[in-house]
Structure formats: structure tokens, C-alpha cells
């Protein structure tokens, strides 16, 4: 695709290089893709989200382990104040209990009735994990968009500064010609003064625009997590306006299907639904198969050295004064909240997507109008410049043409960058990373 850069964007590199020299340190060069990657790599919110995903995955593994049998071991050693010895006549003394005794117990318990409950618990954990991942994906898209928007804002500010610089340069040529015409008696002193006043105004405008561009670069450096004082030299982007990738209805359909926030809401509602099932499971008894082996050490005649058994246990909470009923009611309320929030979020995203699509369409249409205005202003400026060189145009006519051209150039530069912002914003709205124009 043919590259068409605006006047300001084409001259941004020169101003950034000057700023780097003035600052005493080389500027760090970045492309739009570099800025997005840098914003994503060091953002603290994404690090927090990553830990949330790790924690959710760990909880899932922990609950999955509940399906297996529980194996336990217990050992004890007891030192009594004295041994118990019985005198049995001719048999002599016999130890009923030694002074030092001990035991070793090994037990295995396999839950039976809890298998279904554990399965639902694991499903809920997986839903929470999915919600955490979706939330992180949504934050990635938002952070990437902010980085891209700020990057384009820097280029726009630099472009406006260069429009003012180009206008000032043109006025310098007009002043030189006006002074020649004044010396020849063709112009009056007031005509030269008009040009000098306008040149001073444009110089002030240029200085203000350059300061704005500097502030914008520093805000971008802060957003990217770069050290204070880092000077940036940003690569220009292709400002040829790309076509909208979707119709309005297609954009809404894609947003409803791909937005990370909706995936997170769906996973959260599913987790709430499973939470109700988990709360209701407490009404039922807990049944398990239990096996145990015990080894007694120095227990004397009162204990067998080896014992073992296999059995079934049942644990059933028959009455808890309404605690379980209240927990189930709370779970159902949480599920209703989650489902209603999910539906409301879907409607809100649809409305926002339509608004974003209309903004992008309007920005493109406005850009086309600005292009026609720029072409007309450039031609009018050319004609007035030629007439002024021949002494046929007044300074007022020249200034009007210069002002119209500068305004058209600024409007064109702003329109191009703002359309790219709106275009990327629509990508964000449908759930896609805002890739730079070079990736389209």
C-alpha cells in the first residue's frame, strides 16, 4: 500500500533528533509495534492478572486431588510412670503394660458420595480460571490501545508543530519579498507590519506546539514504564486511512462473541451457578470407605500387636438451624446477579460498539472533506503567492491564503491521526488487539 504521510508526520523525526541533542542523550527509537510490546511487557496490572491466573489454576489442581484416596499415618510414643506387672505364681511376673509403649497407624479413606461434589467444585474452579484469563486478555487489549492512542497523539502533536514551522518558513519568504516591494515603492510599510505581526503569531504557535509535543512524548514514556528523562524518537506510521473491517452489525456481532469482558462475565455466572450446586450438596450425607492398620509396640498383654479393619463411614448433618438453606439462598442470589450483570454488559457493549463504529465512519468522512479543503487551500496559496511575487496581491490576501492553508494542513494532520485512533478503537471494541497500520 502506497505510503502517504502528512506534512507534520514527515518532519517529526527532525524535531525529535534536535530534542535529543538538546537533552544531551540519544533518543530511544520506537515503532508503534515496539511501543505496544513495551507497554504489555512491563505493565504491573498484567503481572497481577498473571498471578491471579496462576492462583486459580493451583486451586483447580488442589481440588482435583480430592478425588483420590486420603492416606494418613500417625505414630505415638508414651512413657508411663511405671510398668504394670502381674505376678502369676509359678509363671512369675508378666508385663501387662510396659513403661514405654507406642503405636503406628496407617489409614486410607476413599470418599464415595463426594465424587459428584468434587467434580462440580473442579468445574467451578475452572470457570474462575477462565474468568481470570479473560480478564487478563481484556486488560491487555485496553493497555495496548492506550499505548497506541498515546503514540499517535505524540505524532499528531509533532505534526502540528511542523505545520506551524512550515508556515513560519513561508512567511519568512513573504516578508523578504514584501521588503523588496517596499523598497521599490510598490507596498506600504503597513503591509510589511501585517506580515511581521502574523509571523510573530505563528512563531508563538510553533513554540506552543513544540512544547505540547514534548509533553506528549514524556507522557508516552511514562505509560511505557521508561525512566524519567527518556527522550523518544518515534517512527512515523502510514496515515493512509484504512477501510473499516466490518459493517456496524458485524462489529456488534463480533463484539458479543469476542469481547474478553463478556467471556469473563459468562465464566463468572457459570461459577455462581456451580456455587449453588455446591451449597445444596451439604444437604446430603458424606459416605466414605475407610481402611486402617495399627501396629502396637511394647503394649503388653492388653493389646494385640497388629490390628486392621475395613469399613464404611456415614456423616450426615441432620439439623443446622437453617444455615445450609441460607447459604443456598445466598448462592442463588449471587447467580441471579451474575446473569443480570452479564446481560446488561452485553447490551452495553453493543451500544458502545455501535457508537464507536459511527465515530470511525464520521472520522473517515470528515477526513475526506479535510482532504478536499487542503487541496483547495494549497491551490489558493499558490495563486496568491504568484500574484504577490508580481505585486498584484495585497498582504491581506496573502495572509488569508497562508492562514487557510495552515488551518487545512493542521486539520488534515489531526484528521488522519484521529481516524487511526478511531479505527484502532473499533478493533478494541470488538475484542482485538489494536495493531498498527503497518500490520493491516
Tab-separated table of C-alpha atoms in Angstrom:
chain	number	residue	atom	x	y	z
A	1	UNK	CA	0.000	0.000	0.000
A	2	UNK	CA	1.370	3.384	-1.008
A	3	UNK	CA	2.541	5.453	1.944
A	4	UNK	CA	1.021	8.923	2.277
A	5	UNK	CA	2.324	10.874	5.264
A	6	UNK	CA	1.111	14.309	6.275
A	7	UNK	CA	3.456	17.300	6.352
A	8	UNK	CA	3.804	17.231	10.128
A	9	UNK	CA	4.407	13.479	10.348
A	10	UNK	CA	7.118	13.629	7.693
A	11	UNK	CA	9.094	16.157	9.719
A	12	UNK	CA	8.659	14.662	13.210
A	13	UNK	CA	11.991	12.807	13.116
A	14	UNK	CA	13.948	16.013	12.619
A	15	UNK	CA	12.387	17.719	15.629
A	16	UNK	CA	12.916	14.659	17.826
A	17	UNK	CA	16.567	14.464	16.837
A	18	UNK	CA	17.007	18.127	17.776
A	19	UNK	CA	15.346	17.490	21.128
A	20	UNK	CA	17.656	14.564	21.789
A	21	UNK	CA	20.743	16.648	21.077
A	22	UNK	CA	19.464	19.466	23.272
A	23	UNK	CA	18.833	16.999	26.073
A	24	UNK	CA	22.354	15.628	25.880
A	25	UNK	CA	21.290	11.996	25.403
A	26	UNK	CA	20.447	9.973	22.300
A	27	UNK	CA	16.734	9.472	21.745
A	28	UNK	CA	15.315	5.977	22.002
A	29	UNK	CA	13.761	4.986	18.700
A	30	UNK	CA	10.416	3.220	18.805
A	31	UNK	CA	7.894	1.955	16.311
A	32	UNK	CA	4.211	1.684	17.122
A	33	UNK	CA	4.579	-2.090	17.475
A	34	UNK	CA	7.558	-1.563	19.819
A	35	UNK	CA	5.505	0.772	21.982
A	36	UNK	CA	2.635	-1.714	22.252
A	37	UNK	CA	5.015	-4.586	23.094
A	38	UNK	CA	6.783	-2.461	25.694
A	39	UNK	CA	3.500	-1.426	27.286
A	40	UNK	CA	2.365	-5.045	27.519
A	41	UNK	CA	5.655	-6.437	28.806
A	42	UNK	CA	6.106	-4.233	31.849
A	43	UNK	CA	2.592	-3.321	32.930
A	44	UNK	CA	2.010	-4.069	36.650
A	45	UNK	CA	-1.698	-4.772	36.142
A	46	UNK	CA	-0.858	-7.592	33.733
A	47	UNK	CA	1.593	-9.033	36.275
A	48	UNK	CA	-1.195	-9.001	38.877
A	49	UNK	CA	-3.548	-10.673	36.396
A	50	UNK	CA	-0.947	-13.345	35.639
A	51	UNK	CA	-0.678	-14.207	39.333
A	52	UNK	CA	-4.470	-14.403	39.537
A	53	UNK	CA	-4.444	-16.979	36.750
A	54	UNK	CA	-1.668	-18.957	38.462
A	55	UNK	CA	-3.613	-18.956	41.745
A	56	UNK	CA	-6.825	-20.089	40.033
A	57	UNK	CA	-5.031	-22.910	38.228
A	58	UNK	CA	-3.422	-24.015	41.507
A	59	UNK	CA	-6.831	-24.103	43.229
A	60	UNK	CA	-8.149	-26.279	40.402
A	61	UNK	CA	-5.295	-28.757	40.819
A	62	UNK	CA	-5.788	-28.777	44.593
A	63	UNK	CA	-9.489	-29.617	44.298
A	64	UNK	CA	-8.841	-32.234	41.617
A	65	UNK	CA	-6.600	-34.017	44.123
A	66	UNK	CA	-9.621	-34.531	46.410
A	67	UNK	CA	-10.850	-37.283	44.083
A	68	UNK	CA	-8.080	-39.635	45.192
A	69	UNK	CA	-7.988	-41.582	48.470
A	70	UNK	CA	-6.674	-39.804	51.535
A	71	UNK	CA	-3.667	-41.632	53.019
A	72	UNK	CA	-2.621	-40.736	56.557
A	73	UNK	CA	-0.048	-42.006	59.046
A	74	UNK	CA	0.116	-41.423	62.792
A	75	UNK	CA	2.738	-42.547	65.272
A	76	UNK	CA	2.900	-42.127	69.043
A	77	UNK	CA	5.282	-42.977	71.905
A	78	UNK	CA	4.110	-42.880	75.544
A	79	UNK	CA	6.308	-43.077	78.634
A	80	UNK	CA	4.276	-44.129	81.689
A	81	UNK	CA	5.214	-43.509	85.311
A	82	UNK	CA	5.647	-47.249	85.772
A	83	UNK	CA	5.091	-50.509	84.039
A	84	UNK	CA	2.177	-52.733	85.016
A	85	UNK	CA	3.415	-56.169	86.011
A	86	UNK	CA	1.270	-59.068	87.243
A	87	UNK	CA	2.616	-61.826	89.498
A	88	UNK	CA	1.138	-65.083	88.303
A	89	UNK	CA	2.536	-67.526	90.880
A	90	UNK	CA	4.738	-70.109	89.319
A	91	UNK	CA	4.607	-68.292	85.983
A	92	UNK	CA	6.443	-65.402	87.505
A	93	UNK	CA	5.943	-61.747	86.669
A	94	UNK	CA	4.228	-60.918	83.369
A	95	UNK	CA	4.146	-57.418	81.857
A	96	UNK	CA	0.617	-56.237	81.407
A	97	UNK	CA	1.849	-52.888	80.093
A	98	UNK	CA	5.399	-51.794	79.555
A	99	UNK	CA	6.553	-48.442	80.825
A	100	UNK	CA	7.284	-47.302	77.266
A	101	UNK	CA	4.601	-48.064	74.686
A	102	UNK	CA	3.953	-46.905	71.162
A	103	UNK	CA	1.762	-47.332	68.131
A	104	UNK	CA	1.858	-46.785	64.387
A	105	UNK	CA	-1.417	-46.281	62.477
A	106	UNK	CA	-1.871	-46.213	58.689
A	107	UNK	CA	-5.299	-45.263	57.296
A	108	UNK	CA	-6.820	-44.909	53.845
A	109	UNK	CA	-10.160	-43.141	53.217
A	110	UNK	CA	-11.870	-43.022	49.824
A	111	UNK	CA	-14.854	-40.616	49.611
A	112	UNK	CA	-17.795	-42.029	47.651
A	113	UNK	CA	-20.697	-39.600	47.834
A	114	UNK	CA	-18.364	-36.621	47.488
A	115	UNK	CA	-17.197	-37.541	43.982
A	116	UNK	CA	-20.010	-35.591	42.310
A	117	UNK	CA	-19.464	-32.642	44.618
A	118	UNK	CA	-15.750	-32.637	43.870
A	119	UNK	CA	-16.499	-32.671	40.154
A	120	UNK	CA	-18.668	-29.574	40.492
A	121	UNK	CA	-16.052	-27.922	42.660
A	122	UNK	CA	-13.424	-28.513	39.978
A	123	UNK	CA	-15.805	-27.185	37.314
A	124	UNK	CA	-16.293	-24.023	39.360
A	125	UNK	CA	-12.521	-23.650	39.752
A	126	UNK	CA	-12.111	-23.980	36.001
A	127	UNK	CA	-14.771	-21.331	35.435
A	128	UNK	CA	-12.948	-18.978	37.800
A	129	UNK	CA	-9.688	-19.697	35.966
A	130	UNK	CA	-11.349	-18.940	32.638
A	131	UNK	CA	-12.701	-15.678	34.048
A	132	UNK	CA	-9.211	-14.703	35.251
A	133	UNK	CA	-7.727	-15.410	31.836
A	134	UNK	CA	-10.456	-13.444	30.083
A	135	UNK	CA	-9.955	-10.519	32.444
A	136	UNK	CA	-6.240	-10.525	31.678
A	137	UNK	CA	-6.962	-10.626	27.934
A	138	UNK	CA	-9.279	-7.641	28.289
A	139	UNK	CA	-6.658	-5.688	30.189
A	140	UNK	CA	-4.060	-6.499	27.508
A	141	UNK	CA	-6.292	-5.056	24.804
A	142	UNK	CA	-7.044	-1.923	26.843
A	143	UNK	CA	-3.363	-1.313	27.652
A	144	UNK	CA	-2.338	-1.853	24.021
A	145	UNK	CA	-4.987	0.605	22.871
A	146	UNK	CA	-3.867	3.252	25.373
A	147	UNK	CA	-0.276	2.862	24.191
A	148	UNK	CA	-1.308	3.143	20.528
A	149	UNK	CA	-3.560	6.141	21.206
A	150	UNK	CA	-0.810	7.967	23.099
A	151	UNK	CA	1.758	7.109	20.402
A	152	UNK	CA	-0.471	8.573	17.703
A	153	UNK	CA	-1.104	11.590	19.924
A	154	UNK	CA	2.647	12.236	20.037
A	155	UNK	CA	2.877	12.073	16.241
A	156	UNK	CA	-0.120	14.372	15.919
A	157	UNK	CA	1.400	16.940	18.284
A	158	UNK	CA	4.672	16.814	16.370
A	159	UNK	CA	2.839	17.200	13.074
A	160	UNK	CA	1.076	20.340	14.294
A	161	UNK	CA	4.402	21.770	15.429
A	162	UNK	CA	5.838	21.198	11.967
A	163	UNK	CA	2.808	22.732	10.264
A	164	UNK	CA	3.480	25.868	12.289
A	165	UNK	CA	7.189	25.702	11.440
A	166	UNK	CA	6.449	25.346	7.703
A	167	UNK	CA	4.004	28.271	7.857
A	168	UNK	CA	6.618	30.383	9.644
A	169	UNK	CA	9.172	29.500	6.966
A	170	UNK	CA	6.738	30.517	4.234
A	171	UNK	CA	6.033	33.821	5.985
A	172	UNK	CA	9.774	34.491	6.155
A	173	UNK	CA	9.840	34.260	2.345
A	174	UNK	CA	6.802	36.513	2.099
A	175	UNK	CA	8.456	39.079	4.377
A	176	UNK	CA	11.613	39.070	2.304
A	177	UNK	CA	9.580	39.690	-0.860
A	178	UNK	CA	7.463	42.347	0.884
A	179	UNK	CA	10.537	44.285	1.949
A	180	UNK	CA	11.767	44.218	-1.630
A	181	UNK	CA	8.443	45.557	-2.834
A	182	UNK	CA	8.508	48.199	-0.081
A	183	UNK	CA	11.925	49.347	-1.255
A	184	UNK	CA	10.572	49.530	-4.789
A	185	UNK	CA	7.637	51.625	-3.584
A	186	UNK	CA	5.035	49.017	-4.533
A	187	UNK	CA	3.976	48.246	-0.942
A	188	UNK	CA	3.433	50.395	2.105
A	189	UNK	CA	5.080	49.978	5.495
A	190	UNK	CA	1.781	48.796	6.994
A	191	UNK	CA	1.778	45.820	4.614
A	192	UNK	CA	5.152	44.692	5.920
A	193	UNK	CA	3.980	45.188	9.503
A	194	UNK	CA	0.974	42.916	8.869
A	195	UNK	CA	3.297	40.133	7.772
A	196	UNK	CA	5.618	40.697	10.744
A	197	UNK	CA	2.689	40.506	13.183
A	198	UNK	CA	1.437	37.295	11.585
A	199	UNK	CA	4.919	35.786	11.612
A	200	UNK	CA	5.262	36.519	15.355
A	201	UNK	CA	1.871	34.916	15.978
A	202	UNK	CA	2.827	31.799	14.035
A	203	UNK	CA	6.196	31.596	15.827
A	204	UNK	CA	4.384	31.681	19.164
A	205	UNK	CA	2.043	28.984	17.869
A	206	UNK	CA	5.039	26.876	16.828
A	207	UNK	CA	6.689	27.178	20.238
A	208	UNK	CA	3.479	26.179	21.974
A	209	UNK	CA	3.031	23.207	19.635
A	210	UNK	CA	6.609	22.030	20.218
A	211	UNK	CA	6.065	22.215	23.985
A	212	UNK	CA	2.871	20.195	23.610
A	213	UNK	CA	4.739	17.597	21.540
A	214	UNK	CA	7.458	17.341	24.207
A	215	UNK	CA	4.867	16.819	26.939
A	216	UNK	CA	3.151	14.160	24.831
A	217	UNK	CA	6.430	12.254	24.378
A	218	UNK	CA	7.047	12.325	28.115
A	219	UNK	CA	3.541	11.029	28.837
A	220	UNK	CA	4.180	8.175	26.429
A	221	UNK	CA	7.489	7.361	28.137
A	222	UNK	CA	5.693	7.265	31.484
A	223	UNK	CA	2.977	4.982	30.097
A	224	UNK	CA	5.645	2.618	28.737
A	225	UNK	CA	7.429	2.478	32.097
A	226	UNK	CA	10.616	4.150	30.828
A	227	UNK	CA	12.885	6.121	33.198
A	228	UNK	CA	12.214	9.795	33.743
A	229	UNK	CA	14.024	11.913	31.182
A	230	UNK	CA	13.991	9.268	28.442
A	231	UNK	CA	13.731	11.016	25.082
A	232	UNK	CA	11.803	9.189	22.377
A	233	UNK	CA	12.192	9.275	18.612
A	234	UNK	CA	9.055	7.744	17.175
A	235	UNK	CA	8.868	6.147	13.771
A	236	UNK	CA	6.094	7.575	11.630
A	237	UNK	CA	3.100	5.461	10.667
A	238	UNK	CA	1.274	5.115	7.397
A	239	UNK	CA	-1.592	7.586	7.673
A	240	UNK	CA	-3.391	6.316	4.586
A	241	UNK	CA	-6.881	5.785	6.054
A	242	UNK	CA	-7.665	2.051	6.180
A	243	UNK	CA	-11.122	0.774	5.372
A	244	UNK	CA	-13.421	-0.271	8.207
A	245	UNK	CA	-13.182	-4.050	8.500
A	246	UNK	CA	-16.829	-4.583	9.498
A	247	UNK	CA	-20.274	-3.189	8.986
A	248	UNK	CA	-21.987	-1.849	12.086
A	249	UNK	CA	-23.952	-5.059	12.672
A	250	UNK	CA	-20.896	-7.231	12.001
A	251	UNK	CA	-18.924	-5.243	14.561
A	252	UNK	CA	-21.657	-5.723	17.172
A	253	UNK	CA	-21.877	-9.469	16.469
A	254	UNK	CA	-18.118	-9.840	16.760
A	255	UNK	CA	-18.016	-7.808	19.969
A	256	UNK	CA	-20.687	-10.011	21.526
A	257	UNK	CA	-18.676	-13.093	20.584
A	258	UNK	CA	-15.095	-11.978	21.208
A	259	UNK	CA	-15.050	-9.378	23.974
A	260	UNK	CA	-12.967	-10.656	26.878
A	261	UNK	CA	-15.254	-8.918	29.355
A	262	UNK	CA	-18.226	-10.966	28.150
A	263	UNK	CA	-16.217	-14.181	28.373
A	264	UNK	CA	-15.263	-13.270	31.921
A	265	UNK	CA	-18.901	-12.469	32.778
A	266	UNK	CA	-20.088	-15.789	31.327
A	267	UNK	CA	-17.444	-17.709	33.278
A	268	UNK	CA	-18.341	-15.805	36.450
A	269	UNK	CA	-22.044	-16.609	36.008
A	270	UNK	CA	-21.210	-20.264	35.430
A	271	UNK	CA	-19.101	-20.300	38.591
A	272	UNK	CA	-22.003	-18.754	40.527
A	273	UNK	CA	-24.358	-21.430	39.202
A	274	UNK	CA	-21.969	-24.178	40.305
A	275	UNK	CA	-21.698	-22.444	43.675
A	276	UNK	CA	-25.427	-23.059	44.198
A	277	UNK	CA	-24.954	-26.767	43.453
A	278	UNK	CA	-22.084	-26.926	45.922
A	279	UNK	CA	-24.170	-25.256	48.621
A	280	UNK	CA	-27.036	-27.721	48.060
A	281	UNK	CA	-24.671	-30.694	48.307
A	282	UNK	CA	-24.310	-30.058	52.032
A	283	UNK	CA	-27.841	-31.424	52.487
A	284	UNK	CA	-26.679	-34.931	51.619
A	285	UNK	CA	-24.674	-37.385	53.735
A	286	UNK	CA	-20.979	-37.914	53.225
A	287	UNK	CA	-20.091	-41.587	52.691
A	288	UNK	CA	-16.559	-42.965	52.552
A	289	UNK	CA	-14.745	-46.305	52.588
A	290	UNK	CA	-12.125	-46.422	55.349
A	291	UNK	CA	-9.294	-48.914	55.959
A	292	UNK	CA	-6.778	-48.809	58.823
A	293	UNK	CA	-3.808	-50.829	60.006
A	294	UNK	CA	-2.306	-50.380	63.509
A	295	UNK	CA	0.946	-51.684	64.930
A	296	UNK	CA	1.341	-51.634	68.728
A	297	UNK	CA	4.844	-51.506	70.249
A	298	UNK	CA	5.533	-52.819	73.795
A	299	UNK	CA	1.836	-52.756	74.591
A	300	UNK	CA	1.982	-55.850	76.772
A	301	UNK	CA	-0.825	-58.321	77.235
A	302	UNK	CA	-3.567	-55.674	76.972
A	303	UNK	CA	-3.151	-55.086	73.273
A	304	UNK	CA	-2.677	-57.056	70.110
A	305	UNK	CA	0.461	-56.068	68.248
A	306	UNK	CA	-1.259	-55.911	64.834
A	307	UNK	CA	-4.841	-54.866	64.059
A	308	UNK	CA	-6.633	-53.877	60.856
A	309	UNK	CA	-10.125	-53.112	59.681
A	310	UNK	CA	-12.133	-52.031	56.630
A	311	UNK	CA	-15.433	-50.200	56.949
A	312	UNK	CA	-17.855	-47.610	55.656
A	313	UNK	CA	-18.499	-44.280	57.366
A	314	UNK	CA	-21.502	-42.011	57.024
A	315	UNK	CA	-21.501	-38.406	58.184
A	316	UNK	CA	-24.828	-36.574	57.918
A	317	UNK	CA	-25.616	-33.172	59.333
A	318	UNK	CA	-29.315	-33.509	60.080
A	319	UNK	CA	-30.015	-30.062	61.547
A	320	UNK	CA	-28.083	-26.814	61.498
A	321	UNK	CA	-30.798	-24.246	62.295
A	322	UNK	CA	-31.209	-23.114	58.663
A	323	UNK	CA	-27.548	-22.434	57.908
A	324	UNK	CA	-27.478	-24.520	54.718
A	325	UNK	CA	-30.772	-23.068	53.467
A	326	UNK	CA	-29.399	-19.552	53.921
A	327	UNK	CA	-26.207	-20.472	52.040
A	328	UNK	CA	-28.231	-21.888	49.127
A	329	UNK	CA	-30.387	-18.750	49.029
A	330	UNK	CA	-27.279	-16.561	49.001
A	331	UNK	CA	-25.812	-18.638	46.180
A	332	UNK	CA	-28.967	-18.297	44.082
A	333	UNK	CA	-28.978	-14.536	44.610
A	334	UNK	CA	-25.335	-14.374	43.516
A	335	UNK	CA	-26.170	-16.383	40.397
A	336	UNK	CA	-29.052	-14.056	39.502
A	337	UNK	CA	-26.783	-11.055	39.972
A	338	UNK	CA	-24.131	-12.588	37.732
A	339	UNK	CA	-26.613	-13.429	34.953
A	340	UNK	CA	-28.218	-9.998	35.046
A	341	UNK	CA	-24.819	-8.309	35.014
A	342	UNK	CA	-23.820	-10.460	32.036
A	343	UNK	CA	-26.948	-9.478	30.093
A	344	UNK	CA	-26.503	-5.792	30.937
A	345	UNK	CA	-22.846	-5.921	29.913
A	346	UNK	CA	-23.764	-7.461	26.561
A	347	UNK	CA	-26.270	-4.694	25.858
A	348	UNK	CA	-23.806	-2.006	26.927
A	349	UNK	CA	-21.070	-3.432	24.716
A	350	UNK	CA	-23.481	-3.480	21.757
A	351	UNK	CA	-24.356	0.189	22.292
A	352	UNK	CA	-20.689	1.166	22.743
A	353	UNK	CA	-19.656	-0.754	19.626
A	354	UNK	CA	-22.288	0.962	17.505
A	355	UNK	CA	-21.174	4.338	18.826
A	356	UNK	CA	-17.518	3.529	18.140
A	357	UNK	CA	-18.347	2.376	14.613
A	358	UNK	CA	-20.251	5.595	13.926
A	359	UNK	CA	-17.335	7.635	15.319
A	360	UNK	CA	-14.936	5.854	12.976
A	361	UNK	CA	-17.247	6.333	9.985
A	362	UNK	CA	-17.640	10.025	10.789
A	363	UNK	CA	-13.880	10.437	11.218
A	364	UNK	CA	-13.274	8.914	7.791
A	365	UNK	CA	-15.911	11.087	6.144
A	366	UNK	CA	-14.503	14.185	7.852
A	367	UNK	CA	-11.035	13.240	6.647
A	368	UNK	CA	-12.241	13.126	3.046
A	369	UNK	CA	-13.714	16.615	3.415
A	370	UNK	CA	-10.469	17.849	5.007
A	371	UNK	CA	-8.505	16.466	2.061
A	372	UNK	CA	-10.581	18.453	-0.413
A	373	UNK	CA	-10.179	21.577	1.717
A	374	UNK	CA	-6.406	21.081	1.847
A	375	UNK	CA	-6.148	20.728	-1.917
A	376	UNK	CA	-8.205	23.881	-2.452
A	377	UNK	CA	-6.224	25.850	0.166
A	378	UNK	CA	-2.899	24.780	-1.344
A	379	UNK	CA	-4.001	25.886	-4.802
A	380	UNK	CA	-5.306	29.218	-3.475
A	381	UNK	CA	-2.000	29.784	-1.652
A	382	UNK	CA	-0.056	29.032	-4.847
A	383	UNK	CA	-2.100	31.511	-6.836
A	384	UNK	CA	-1.811	34.273	-4.234
A	385	UNK	CA	1.932	33.668	-3.870
A	386	UNK	CA	2.389	34.059	-7.613
A	387	UNK	CA	0.290	37.246	-7.651
A	388	UNK	CA	2.161	38.624	-4.638
A	389	UNK	CA	5.509	37.997	-6.295
A	390	UNK	CA	4.299	40.148	-9.180
A	391	UNK	CA	2.915	42.800	-6.829
A	392	UNK	CA	-0.670	42.047	-7.856
A	393	UNK	CA	-1.891	40.692	-4.471
A	394	UNK	CA	-2.200	42.515	-1.190
A	395	UNK	CA	-0.656	41.303	2.064
A	396	UNK	CA	-4.156	40.719	3.412
A	397	UNK	CA	-4.887	38.325	0.551
A	398	UNK	CA	-1.587	36.537	1.126
A	399	UNK	CA	-2.192	36.258	4.870
A	400	UNK	CA	-5.688	34.922	4.309
A	401	UNK	CA	-4.288	32.279	1.969
A	402	UNK	CA	-1.489	31.375	4.396
A	403	UNK	CA	-3.925	31.093	7.316
A	404	UNK	CA	-6.335	28.960	5.300
A	405	UNK	CA	-3.526	26.638	4.185
A	406	UNK	CA	-2.094	26.283	7.693
A	407	UNK	CA	-5.541	25.521	9.077
A	408	UNK	CA	-6.205	22.961	6.338
A	409	UNK	CA	-2.837	21.293	6.926
A	410	UNK	CA	-3.471	21.100	10.670
A	411	UNK	CA	-6.989	19.772	10.127
A	412	UNK	CA	-5.695	17.139	7.714
A	413	UNK	CA	-2.955	16.026	10.115
A	414	UNK	CA	-5.348	15.866	13.067
A	415	UNK	CA	-7.969	14.073	10.990
A	416	UNK	CA	-5.564	11.382	9.809
A	417	UNK	CA	-4.298	10.532	13.287
A	418	UNK	CA	-7.730	10.758	14.856
A	419	UNK	CA	-9.142	8.392	12.260
A	420	UNK	CA	-6.400	5.880	13.088
A	421	UNK	CA	-7.284	6.253	16.768
A	422	UNK	CA	-10.960	5.625	15.969
A	423	UNK	CA	-10.046	2.699	13.701
A	424	UNK	CA	-7.954	1.092	16.428
A	425	UNK	CA	-10.652	1.902	18.969
A	426	UNK	CA	-13.133	-0.101	16.935
A	427	UNK	CA	-10.703	-3.034	16.944
A	428	UNK	CA	-10.507	-2.755	20.712
A	429	UNK	CA	-14.304	-2.570	20.951
A	430	UNK	CA	-14.769	-5.876	19.106
A	431	UNK	CA	-12.127	-7.582	21.240
A	432	UNK	CA	-8.986	-7.433	19.076
A	433	UNK	CA	-5.564	-6.022	19.823
A	434	UNK	CA	-5.181	-2.597	18.143
A	435	UNK	CA	-2.465	-3.456	15.626
A	436	UNK	CA	-0.607	-0.642	13.960
A	437	UNK	CA	-1.360	0.482	10.396
A	438	UNK	CA	1.752	-1.361	9.182
A	439	UNK	CA	0.031	-4.632	10.117
A	440	UNK	CA	-3.121	-4.039	8.137
